[in-house]
Amino acid sequence: MNIKQILILAVTAAICIGFVFPFFGYDQEQRGGPADTGREIKAPVAYYEIQQIASDAIVNITNETSELIAISNNPAAPGFMDGMYNLSQSVNGTDGMSVEVWNHGTFVFKFRVPAPNAEIVKEINENVLYPIRANITFRGYMGKRLGYGEVIYITAGLHTKKGDYIWADVYQKKNETMTVPELFGLEKRSIPEGPTIYAEVNETTDISVGAGITSNFDLEELKEEISDMTGTAHKPANFVVNPRTEEKTIIAAEASINETTNETIIRLVNKTVIKKIPPGEAVMNQLNNLSGVSAQLNNDTNVTTVSFNNSVEEITKILDSTRMNYTRNNGALSFRLPLDADTSAVNATLIAHNVSDIRMNINGFISMDYYVVFDGTLTQVRDNGHFPAALNLDAKVNDKIRAELQYYTMSGGPAGTTIIPYSAVQV
């Protein structure tokens, strides 16, 4: 059995004695200080009265300290704390341990670790804190309390880092040796970093459907087959026909002034003009006479747009005959369905009507933290308790989800860059 194992056994025995004789060596619970046992306590122990002075304070973490922290409500006699102190000295990477006792019942064990890592935390938990069934779950930080500007000591989670924002309760601690109480904070929860955050679904309203239209499409026929669709918006697919270009040389007059004689000199020069020629009237008539087709010429650009719900093969033949360059663009369709709609049947019907890239989601609302951090900027979320969101089809009220916030960014003004979240999408 090595020395470390012997120490662990000794500490375990000490706490067993502490459980059998709970006031052994610990009548400071009644007197506010350590018991007079006739021996010096090796472990640095400080006793404080603490009082909460603020709740839900926002704190910006400005720095990390070297202190790893465990908090326990198990009573510990001075000899027991000495045993823990001795054990802490055997942990590589640990510079020492101190203990704070809050309000005669809460023990705060602080381990000074200049370069914390998972192995050191594990060794302290297993070899030092195990007898009191506690674990290192916090670290010491320094943080600026928003609205006050003061920097205070913060006890927060191990994964907290410089630049984070947290919600914290603020306390003051004091004892007989202090002339001025000292402020410190205890983390309640972290303020999430956007744009992806955790949220809770609190309402679902209906289903949104969006899709692309690639070929012949009859909206009225679709409405007959999907009778409960509402809020329909439809943009037909189209062909965009670019004008044919011709270069033509013309004779043009150029005027200039002789600076010496102040005479105007007019010269005839050759100039190349590019002429944009759209489809002729005959072609336009052919297109507009097709079923479900509308051809329109933009007189400013000479670009022709041929929107269609039908006759796609005939349109292609006519345009190919002109030998003009054209592109074909998909149309768009969107509508809404009630929550109890058969989405599988709707999907099959849309495919049968030449609809592709079908997207469905539930429209609803989520609740989230009042603040979110975007690139280090603390941002307020309006209506955070009832925030609009596009949800997955299997989403239900009270579900805990991850959602990506959609937001606008505005620069300038007295506040600098302003971020305005406006909706969310479940991820």
Tab-separated table of C-alpha atoms in Angstrom:
chain	number	residue	atom	x	y	z
A	1	MET	CA	0.000	0.000	0.000
A	2	ASN	CA	1.529	3.347	-1.032
A	3	ILE	CA	1.478	6.615	0.902
A	4	LYS	CA	-1.377	8.093	-1.167
A	5	GLN	CA	-3.599	5.067	-0.480
A	6	ILE	CA	-2.817	5.295	3.246
A	7	LEU	CA	-3.788	8.974	3.245
A	8	ILE	CA	-7.055	8.233	1.474
A	9	LEU	CA	-7.902	5.572	4.050
A	10	ALA	CA	-7.063	7.974	6.844
A	11	VAL	CA	-9.287	10.697	5.424
A	12	THR	CA	-12.117	8.231	4.892
A	13	ALA	CA	-11.821	7.124	8.489
A	14	ALA	CA	-11.887	10.744	9.616
A	15	ILE	CA	-15.122	11.479	7.832
A	16	CYS	CA	-16.685	8.343	9.278
A	17	ILE	CA	-15.826	9.653	12.741
A	18	GLY	CA	-17.294	12.995	11.668
A	19	PHE	CA	-20.569	11.308	10.767
A	20	VAL	CA	-20.720	9.438	14.098
A	21	PHE	CA	-19.756	12.541	16.109
A	22	PRO	CA	-20.996	15.388	13.903
A	23	PHE	CA	-19.838	18.095	16.300
A	24	PHE	CA	-16.386	16.663	16.855
A	25	GLY	CA	-13.973	19.473	16.156
A	26	TYR	CA	-16.719	21.561	14.606
A	27	ASP	CA	-18.472	23.529	17.279
A	28	GLN	CA	-17.652	26.596	15.160
A	29	GLU	CA	-21.094	25.955	13.712
A	30	GLN	CA	-22.380	27.378	16.958
A	31	ARG	CA	-19.642	29.952	17.624
A	32	GLY	CA	-18.724	31.142	14.103
A	33	GLY	CA	-15.097	29.970	14.320
A	34	PRO	CA	-12.913	26.856	14.570
A	35	ALA	CA	-13.030	24.749	17.701
A	36	ASP	CA	-10.159	25.059	20.155
A	37	THR	CA	-8.622	21.608	19.752
A	38	GLY	CA	-5.209	22.537	21.054
A	39	ARG	CA	-3.584	21.953	17.671
A	40	GLU	CA	-2.884	24.111	14.638
A	41	ILE	CA	-4.941	23.438	11.535
A	42	LYS	CA	-2.673	23.059	8.510
A	43	ALA	CA	-5.388	23.608	5.930
A	44	PRO	CA	-6.047	27.335	5.333
A	45	VAL	CA	-9.666	27.793	6.445
A	46	ALA	CA	-11.657	31.042	6.428
A	47	TYR	CA	-15.154	31.445	7.883
A	48	TYR	CA	-17.641	33.876	6.323
A	49	GLU	CA	-21.178	35.041	6.696
A	50	ILE	CA	-22.624	35.477	3.203
A	51	GLN	CA	-25.727	37.362	2.093
A	52	GLN	CA	-27.323	37.613	-1.339
A	53	ILE	CA	-27.612	41.205	-2.541
A	54	ALA	CA	-28.679	40.748	-6.189
A	55	SER	CA	-30.181	38.091	-8.429
A	56	ASP	CA	-30.046	37.639	-12.200
A	57	ALA	CA	-27.083	39.960	-12.664
A	58	ILE	CA	-25.373	39.840	-16.063
A	59	VAL	CA	-21.625	39.326	-15.798
A	60	ASN	CA	-19.060	39.436	-18.599
A	61	ILE	CA	-16.131	37.116	-17.852
A	62	THR	CA	-12.901	39.109	-18.174
A	63	ASN	CA	-10.326	36.625	-16.907
A	64	GLU	CA	-9.761	33.120	-15.585
A	65	THR	CA	-8.094	32.393	-12.248
A	66	SER	CA	-6.060	29.321	-11.322
A	67	GLU	CA	-8.655	28.125	-8.792
A	68	LEU	CA	-10.656	24.943	-9.287
A	69	ILE	CA	-13.614	24.766	-6.905
A	70	ALA	CA	-15.748	22.099	-5.235
A	71	ILE	CA	-18.715	22.950	-3.003
A	72	SER	CA	-20.072	20.560	-0.367
A	73	ASN	CA	-22.584	20.659	2.468
A	74	ASN	CA	-21.031	17.675	4.266
A	75	PRO	CA	-19.559	18.695	7.670
A	76	ALA	CA	-15.782	18.349	7.983
A	77	ALA	CA	-13.687	18.384	11.146
A	78	PRO	CA	-10.350	20.265	11.185
A	79	GLY	CA	-8.407	17.007	11.146
A	80	PHE	CA	-10.357	15.876	8.138
A	81	MET	CA	-9.586	19.108	6.278
A	82	ASP	CA	-5.916	18.626	7.160
A	83	GLY	CA	-6.041	15.185	5.576
A	84	MET	CA	-7.543	16.627	2.402
A	85	TYR	CA	-4.919	19.350	2.423
A	86	ASN	CA	-2.135	16.764	2.665
A	87	LEU	CA	-3.656	14.728	-0.139
A	88	SER	CA	-3.884	17.820	-2.346
A	89	GLN	CA	-0.127	18.312	-2.000
A	90	SER	CA	0.443	14.954	-3.679
A	91	VAL	CA	-1.466	15.910	-6.838
A	92	ASN	CA	0.935	16.943	-9.580
A	93	GLY	CA	0.150	20.408	-10.913
A	94	THR	CA	-1.582	21.589	-7.722
A	95	ASP	CA	-0.028	24.454	-5.742
A	96	GLY	CA	-2.249	24.110	-2.685
A	97	MET	CA	-5.741	24.072	-1.260
A	98	SER	CA	-7.779	26.484	0.826
A	99	VAL	CA	-11.214	26.161	2.396
A	100	GLU	CA	-14.005	28.676	2.883
A	101	VAL	CA	-16.930	27.937	5.189
A	102	TRP	CA	-20.069	29.897	4.348
A	103	ASN	CA	-22.784	30.457	6.952
A	104	HIS	CA	-21.507	27.567	9.121
A	105	GLY	CA	-22.661	24.886	6.692
A	106	THR	CA	-21.326	25.206	3.149
A	107	PHE	CA	-17.732	24.174	2.475
A	108	VAL	CA	-15.937	25.646	-0.536
A	109	PHE	CA	-12.697	23.845	-1.441
A	110	LYS	CA	-10.400	25.877	-3.693
A	111	PHE	CA	-7.439	24.189	-5.383
A	112	ARG	CA	-4.767	26.371	-6.964
A	113	VAL	CA	-3.924	24.819	-10.335
A	114	PRO	CA	-1.842	27.063	-12.644
A	115	ALA	CA	-2.533	24.901	-15.719
A	116	PRO	CA	-5.847	23.056	-15.245
A	117	ASN	CA	-6.625	20.010	-17.353
A	118	ALA	CA	-8.969	17.037	-17.245
A	119	GLU	CA	-6.368	14.715	-15.691
A	120	ILE	CA	-5.731	17.027	-12.734
A	121	VAL	CA	-9.473	17.461	-12.161
A	122	LYS	CA	-9.934	13.685	-12.246
A	123	GLU	CA	-7.092	13.084	-9.777
A	124	ILE	CA	-8.413	15.682	-7.313
A	125	ASN	CA	-11.925	14.241	-7.541
A	126	GLU	CA	-10.774	10.644	-7.036
A	127	ASN	CA	-7.990	11.133	-4.494
A	128	VAL	CA	-8.939	14.240	-2.510
A	129	LEU	CA	-12.684	14.870	-2.733
A	130	TYR	CA	-13.991	11.315	-2.972
A	131	PRO	CA	-14.457	10.810	0.815
A	132	ILE	CA	-16.923	13.725	1.009
A	133	ARG	CA	-18.688	12.733	-2.216
A	134	ALA	CA	-17.905	16.045	-3.907
A	135	ASN	CA	-16.452	16.913	-7.304
A	136	ILE	CA	-14.807	19.900	-8.897
A	137	THR	CA	-17.578	21.481	-10.930
A	138	PHE	CA	-16.543	25.142	-10.845
A	139	ARG	CA	-13.630	27.415	-11.543
A	140	GLY	CA	-12.825	30.887	-10.297
A	141	TYR	CA	-13.091	33.805	-12.731
A	142	MET	CA	-13.063	37.564	-12.693
A	143	GLY	CA	-16.015	39.270	-14.338
A	144	LYS	CA	-17.507	42.695	-14.958
A	145	ARG	CA	-21.006	43.190	-13.619
A	146	LEU	CA	-23.015	44.967	-16.316
A	147	GLY	CA	-24.658	48.189	-15.237
A	148	TYR	CA	-22.206	48.661	-12.376
A	149	GLY	CA	-18.798	48.430	-14.045
A	150	GLU	CA	-17.280	46.674	-11.039
A	151	VAL	CA	-15.109	43.591	-11.477
A	152	ILE	CA	-15.928	40.806	-9.010
A	153	TYR	CA	-14.868	37.226	-8.354
A	154	ILE	CA	-17.171	34.715	-10.059
A	155	THR	CA	-17.649	31.020	-9.355
A	156	ALA	CA	-18.781	29.497	-12.661
A	157	GLY	CA	-18.754	26.245	-14.634
A	158	LEU	CA	-15.506	24.672	-15.823
A	159	HIS	CA	-16.279	25.305	-19.484
A	160	THR	CA	-16.781	29.039	-19.001
A	161	LYS	CA	-14.217	31.097	-20.885
A	162	LYS	CA	-13.026	34.664	-21.204
A	163	GLY	CA	-15.578	36.797	-23.062
A	164	ASP	CA	-18.598	34.712	-22.020
A	165	TYR	CA	-21.693	36.314	-20.531
A	166	ILE	CA	-23.508	34.623	-17.650
A	167	TRP	CA	-26.463	35.147	-15.337
A	168	ALA	CA	-25.281	35.213	-11.730
A	169	ASP	CA	-26.497	35.832	-8.211
A	170	VAL	CA	-24.315	38.348	-6.369
A	171	TYR	CA	-23.372	37.916	-2.706
A	172	GLN	CA	-21.312	39.735	-0.157
A	173	LYS	CA	-19.156	37.863	2.338
A	174	LYS	CA	-17.636	39.153	5.553
A	175	ASN	CA	-16.104	38.040	8.822
A	176	GLU	CA	-14.681	39.669	11.934
A	177	THR	CA	-11.344	40.441	10.286
A	178	MET	CA	-12.841	42.342	7.320
A	179	THR	CA	-13.654	46.042	7.432
A	180	VAL	CA	-15.433	46.036	4.058
A	181	PRO	CA	-17.560	43.120	2.764
A	182	GLU	CA	-16.282	41.427	-0.388
A	183	LEU	CA	-18.558	40.859	-3.374
A	184	PHE	CA	-18.610	37.646	-5.390
A	185	GLY	CA	-20.962	35.954	-7.820
A	186	LEU	CA	-22.331	32.445	-8.315
A	187	GLU	CA	-23.274	31.450	-11.845
A	188	LYS	CA	-26.918	30.509	-12.384
A	189	ARG	CA	-26.621	29.751	-16.091
A	190	SER	CA	-24.658	30.874	-19.112
A	191	ILE	CA	-26.063	33.239	-21.735
A	192	PRO	CA	-26.087	31.261	-25.005
A	193	GLU	CA	-23.868	32.051	-27.966
A	194	GLY	CA	-25.718	32.450	-31.248
A	195	PRO	CA	-26.734	31.942	-33.859
A	196	THR	CA	-27.504	28.340	-32.773
A	197	ILE	CA	-29.156	28.136	-29.363
A	198	TYR	CA	-31.279	25.817	-27.227
A	199	ALA	CA	-34.986	26.617	-27.001
A	200	GLU	CA	-38.343	25.147	-26.043
A	201	VAL	CA	-41.373	24.840	-28.327
A	202	ASN	CA	-44.384	26.571	-26.773
A	203	GLU	CA	-46.853	26.735	-29.677
A	204	THR	CA	-47.474	25.218	-33.116
A	205	THR	CA	-49.899	26.810	-35.588
A	206	ASP	CA	-49.867	25.249	-39.069
A	207	ILE	CA	-47.618	23.752	-41.763
A	208	SER	CA	-45.756	25.738	-44.423
A	209	VAL	CA	-45.034	24.149	-47.787
A	210	GLY	CA	-42.559	25.526	-50.318
A	211	ALA	CA	-41.529	24.002	-53.634
A	212	GLY	CA	-40.120	24.611	-57.090
A	213	ILE	CA	-42.007	24.264	-60.380
A	214	THR	CA	-39.964	22.813	-63.217
A	215	SER	CA	-42.470	22.117	-65.987
A	216	ASN	CA	-46.162	22.234	-66.879
A	217	PHE	CA	-48.257	23.108	-63.833
A	218	ASP	CA	-51.953	23.747	-63.208
A	219	LEU	CA	-52.594	25.505	-59.891
A	220	GLU	CA	-56.383	25.221	-60.023
A	221	GLU	CA	-56.174	21.494	-60.610
A	222	LEU	CA	-53.801	21.167	-57.653
A	223	LYS	CA	-56.194	23.103	-55.400
A	224	GLU	CA	-58.942	20.637	-56.260
A	225	GLU	CA	-56.765	17.736	-55.107
A	226	ILE	CA	-55.415	19.479	-51.970
A	227	SER	CA	-58.587	21.125	-50.732
A	228	ASP	CA	-57.246	22.383	-47.381
A	229	MET	CA	-54.368	24.474	-48.771
A	230	THR	CA	-54.507	28.184	-47.875
A	231	GLY	CA	-52.368	31.287	-48.316
A	232	THR	CA	-51.226	30.189	-51.757
A	233	ALA	CA	-48.493	32.111	-53.593
A	234	HIS	CA	-47.450	31.071	-57.097
A	235	LYS	CA	-44.702	32.284	-59.411
A	236	PRO	CA	-44.762	30.455	-62.788
A	237	ALA	CA	-41.641	28.952	-64.289
A	238	ASN	CA	-40.232	30.949	-67.209
A	239	PHE	CA	-37.807	31.224	-70.057
A	240	VAL	CA	-35.659	34.355	-70.265
A	241	VAL	CA	-34.744	35.155	-73.873
A	242	ASN	CA	-31.754	37.427	-74.401
A	243	PRO	CA	-31.870	39.713	-77.457
A	244	ARG	CA	-29.791	38.925	-80.503
A	245	THR	CA	-26.997	41.477	-80.967
A	246	GLU	CA	-25.862	43.040	-84.244
A	247	GLU	CA	-22.926	45.335	-84.827
A	248	LYS	CA	-23.512	48.165	-87.283
A	249	THR	CA	-21.159	50.888	-88.453
A	250	ILE	CA	-22.666	54.344	-88.806
A	251	ILE	CA	-21.312	57.746	-89.770
A	252	ALA	CA	-21.566	60.211	-86.921
A	253	ALA	CA	-20.624	63.857	-86.485
A	254	GLU	CA	-18.149	64.866	-83.776
A	255	ALA	CA	-17.706	68.493	-82.727
A	256	SER	CA	-14.610	70.019	-81.124
A	257	ILE	CA	-13.370	73.584	-80.418
A	258	ASN	CA	-10.061	74.977	-81.637
A	259	GLU	CA	-8.608	76.613	-78.518
A	260	THR	CA	-6.502	79.049	-80.575
A	261	THR	CA	-9.192	80.378	-82.915
A	262	ASN	CA	-12.202	79.426	-80.764
A	263	GLU	CA	-13.766	77.902	-83.878
A	264	THR	CA	-16.028	74.864	-83.782
A	265	ILE	CA	-14.773	72.018	-85.924
A	266	ILE	CA	-17.164	69.311	-87.055
A	267	ARG	CA	-15.823	65.990	-88.319
A	268	LEU	CA	-17.545	62.912	-89.682
A	269	VAL	CA	-16.368	59.634	-88.088
A	270	ASN	CA	-17.290	55.957	-88.306
A	271	LYS	CA	-18.833	54.505	-85.124
A	272	THR	CA	-19.757	50.920	-84.249
A	273	VAL	CA	-23.197	50.531	-82.682
A	274	ILE	CA	-24.387	47.320	-81.016
A	275	LYS	CA	-28.052	46.768	-81.635
A	276	LYS	CA	-30.134	44.455	-79.423
A	277	ILE	CA	-32.822	42.700	-81.409
A	278	PRO	CA	-35.629	40.895	-79.528
A	279	PRO	CA	-37.841	38.160	-80.962
A	280	GLY	CA	-40.004	39.486	-83.745
A	281	GLU	CA	-43.719	40.107	-83.557
A	282	ALA	CA	-44.461	36.807	-85.258
A	283	VAL	CA	-42.538	34.860	-82.615
A	284	MET	CA	-44.234	36.775	-79.783
A	285	ASN	CA	-47.640	35.993	-81.269
A	286	GLN	CA	-46.730	32.321	-81.571
A	287	LEU	CA	-45.735	32.203	-77.915
A	288	ASN	CA	-48.754	34.085	-76.587
A	289	ASN	CA	-51.122	31.867	-78.568
A	290	LEU	CA	-49.906	28.785	-76.672
A	291	SER	CA	-51.986	27.439	-73.785
A	292	GLY	CA	-50.906	28.758	-70.380
A	293	VAL	CA	-48.158	31.007	-71.801
A	294	SER	CA	-47.461	34.720	-71.354
A	295	ALA	CA	-44.577	36.349	-73.276
A	296	GLN	CA	-43.580	39.909	-72.338
A	297	LEU	CA	-40.850	42.159	-73.730
A	298	ASN	CA	-38.913	44.581	-71.520
A	299	ASN	CA	-38.509	47.622	-73.765
A	300	ASP	CA	-35.555	48.952	-71.748
A	301	THR	CA	-33.398	45.826	-72.034
A	302	ASN	CA	-35.071	44.036	-74.961
A	303	VAL	CA	-35.116	40.911	-72.767
A	304	THR	CA	-38.197	38.713	-73.231
A	305	THR	CA	-39.707	36.709	-70.351
A	306	VAL	CA	-41.895	33.757	-71.293
A	307	SER	CA	-43.872	32.591	-68.245
A	308	PHE	CA	-45.666	29.287	-68.572
A	309	ASN	CA	-47.954	26.848	-66.817
A	310	ASN	CA	-48.216	24.632	-69.868
A	311	SER	CA	-46.880	24.018	-73.400
A	312	VAL	CA	-43.220	23.757	-72.352
A	313	GLU	CA	-42.323	21.540	-75.330
A	314	GLU	CA	-43.894	23.968	-77.823
A	315	ILE	CA	-42.104	26.938	-76.233
A	316	THR	CA	-38.763	25.157	-76.531
A	317	LYS	CA	-39.324	24.414	-80.218
A	318	ILE	CA	-40.221	28.029	-81.017
A	319	LEU	CA	-37.242	29.475	-79.136
A	320	ASP	CA	-34.827	26.993	-80.684
A	321	SER	CA	-36.017	28.064	-84.127
A	322	THR	CA	-34.997	31.677	-83.418
A	323	ARG	CA	-31.419	30.621	-82.573
A	324	MET	CA	-31.496	33.093	-79.720
A	325	ASN	CA	-29.878	32.458	-76.330
A	326	TYR	CA	-32.300	31.674	-73.521
A	327	THR	CA	-32.341	30.231	-70.011
A	328	ARG	CA	-35.036	28.246	-68.263
A	329	ASN	CA	-35.883	29.102	-64.645
A	330	ASN	CA	-37.943	27.194	-62.131
A	331	GLY	CA	-41.082	28.710	-60.706
A	332	ALA	CA	-42.088	28.720	-57.049
A	333	LEU	CA	-45.098	27.633	-55.044
A	334	SER	CA	-45.926	28.140	-51.379
A	335	PHE	CA	-49.009	27.486	-49.273
A	336	ARG	CA	-50.124	26.409	-45.805
A	337	LEU	CA	-51.811	23.329	-44.391
A	338	PRO	CA	-53.505	22.539	-41.069
A	339	LEU	CA	-51.425	20.671	-38.483
A	340	ASP	CA	-53.380	17.447	-39.010
A	341	ALA	CA	-52.778	17.343	-42.786
A	342	ASP	CA	-51.439	14.125	-44.341
A	343	THR	CA	-48.052	15.458	-45.431
A	344	SER	CA	-47.046	12.204	-47.155
A	345	ALA	CA	-50.126	12.325	-49.385
A	346	VAL	CA	-49.560	16.021	-50.114
A	347	ASN	CA	-45.948	15.311	-51.066
A	348	ALA	CA	-46.997	12.592	-53.523
A	349	THR	CA	-49.628	14.864	-55.084
A	350	LEU	CA	-47.111	17.668	-55.590
A	351	ILE	CA	-44.646	15.356	-57.320
A	352	ALA	CA	-47.400	14.195	-59.667
A	353	HIS	CA	-47.947	17.860	-60.617
A	354	ASN	CA	-44.322	18.470	-61.696
A	355	VAL	CA	-43.403	20.084	-58.385
A	356	SER	CA	-39.894	19.495	-57.032
A	357	ASP	CA	-37.630	20.546	-54.157
A	358	ILE	CA	-40.526	20.210	-51.733
A	359	ARG	CA	-39.943	21.673	-48.265
A	360	MET	CA	-42.324	21.385	-45.324
A	361	ASN	CA	-42.092	22.728	-41.815
A	362	ILE	CA	-44.343	23.521	-38.887
A	363	ASN	CA	-44.884	27.186	-38.107
A	364	GLY	CA	-44.686	27.828	-34.400
A	365	PHE	CA	-43.157	29.737	-31.526
A	366	ILE	CA	-40.308	29.000	-29.141
A	367	SER	CA	-39.029	30.398	-25.873
A	368	MET	CA	-35.357	31.105	-25.198
A	369	ASP	CA	-33.058	33.227	-23.094
A	370	TYR	CA	-33.735	36.962	-23.048
A	371	TYR	CA	-30.181	37.581	-24.288
A	372	VAL	CA	-27.986	35.881	-26.892
A	373	VAL	CA	-24.327	36.593	-27.675
A	374	PHE	CA	-23.391	37.137	-31.339
A	375	ASP	CA	-19.642	37.391	-32.028
A	376	GLY	CA	-19.032	38.731	-28.530
A	377	THR	CA	-21.943	41.197	-28.671
A	378	LEU	CA	-24.696	40.834	-26.070
A	379	THR	CA	-27.989	41.009	-27.973
A	380	GLN	CA	-31.495	41.345	-26.590
A	381	VAL	CA	-34.139	39.045	-28.095
A	382	ARG	CA	-37.531	40.697	-28.366
A	383	ASP	CA	-40.491	38.407	-27.637
A	384	ASN	CA	-38.051	35.758	-26.401
A	385	GLY	CA	-40.926	33.903	-24.737
A	386	HIS	CA	-42.961	33.729	-27.961
A	387	PHE	CA	-40.440	33.864	-30.803
A	388	PRO	CA	-41.478	32.780	-34.341
A	389	ALA	CA	-39.783	29.641	-35.624
A	390	ALA	CA	-39.830	27.150	-38.493
A	391	LEU	CA	-39.949	23.716	-36.844
A	392	ASN	CA	-39.470	20.141	-38.001
A	393	LEU	CA	-42.618	18.202	-38.857
A	394	ASP	CA	-42.264	16.039	-35.740
A	395	ALA	CA	-41.950	19.021	-33.362
A	396	LYS	CA	-44.348	19.158	-30.422
A	397	VAL	CA	-45.141	21.669	-27.693
A	398	ASN	CA	-42.651	21.441	-24.783
A	399	ASP	CA	-39.952	19.865	-26.974
A	400	LYS	CA	-36.403	20.989	-26.205
A	401	ILE	CA	-34.729	21.824	-29.511
A	402	ARG	CA	-31.719	23.482	-31.102
A	403	ALA	CA	-32.607	26.418	-33.316
A	404	GLU	CA	-30.612	28.748	-35.544
A	405	LEU	CA	-31.568	32.395	-35.166
A	406	GLN	CA	-32.096	34.485	-38.294
A	407	TYR	CA	-31.112	38.113	-37.809
A	408	TYR	CA	-30.453	41.492	-39.389
A	409	THR	CA	-27.236	43.433	-38.802
A	410	MET	CA	-27.225	47.233	-38.889
A	411	SER	CA	-24.024	49.260	-38.625
A	412	GLY	CA	-23.528	52.817	-37.467
A	413	GLY	CA	-25.329	54.962	-34.949
A	414	PRO	CA	-24.442	55.578	-31.309
A	415	ALA	CA	-24.719	51.865	-30.451
A	416	GLY	CA	-22.351	50.753	-33.224
A	417	THR	CA	-23.392	47.449	-34.774
A	418	THR	CA	-26.937	46.402	-33.880
A	419	ILE	CA	-28.117	42.809	-34.262
A	420	ILE	CA	-31.863	42.160	-34.510
A	421	PRO	CA	-33.038	38.514	-34.377
A	422	TYR	CA	-36.374	38.076	-36.168
A	423	SER	CA	-37.024	34.324	-36.516
A	424	ALA	CA	-35.528	30.885	-35.939
A	425	VAL	CA	-35.160	27.583	-37.791
A	426	GLN	CA	-34.932	24.250	-35.991
A	427	VAL	CA	-31.694	22.390	-36.724
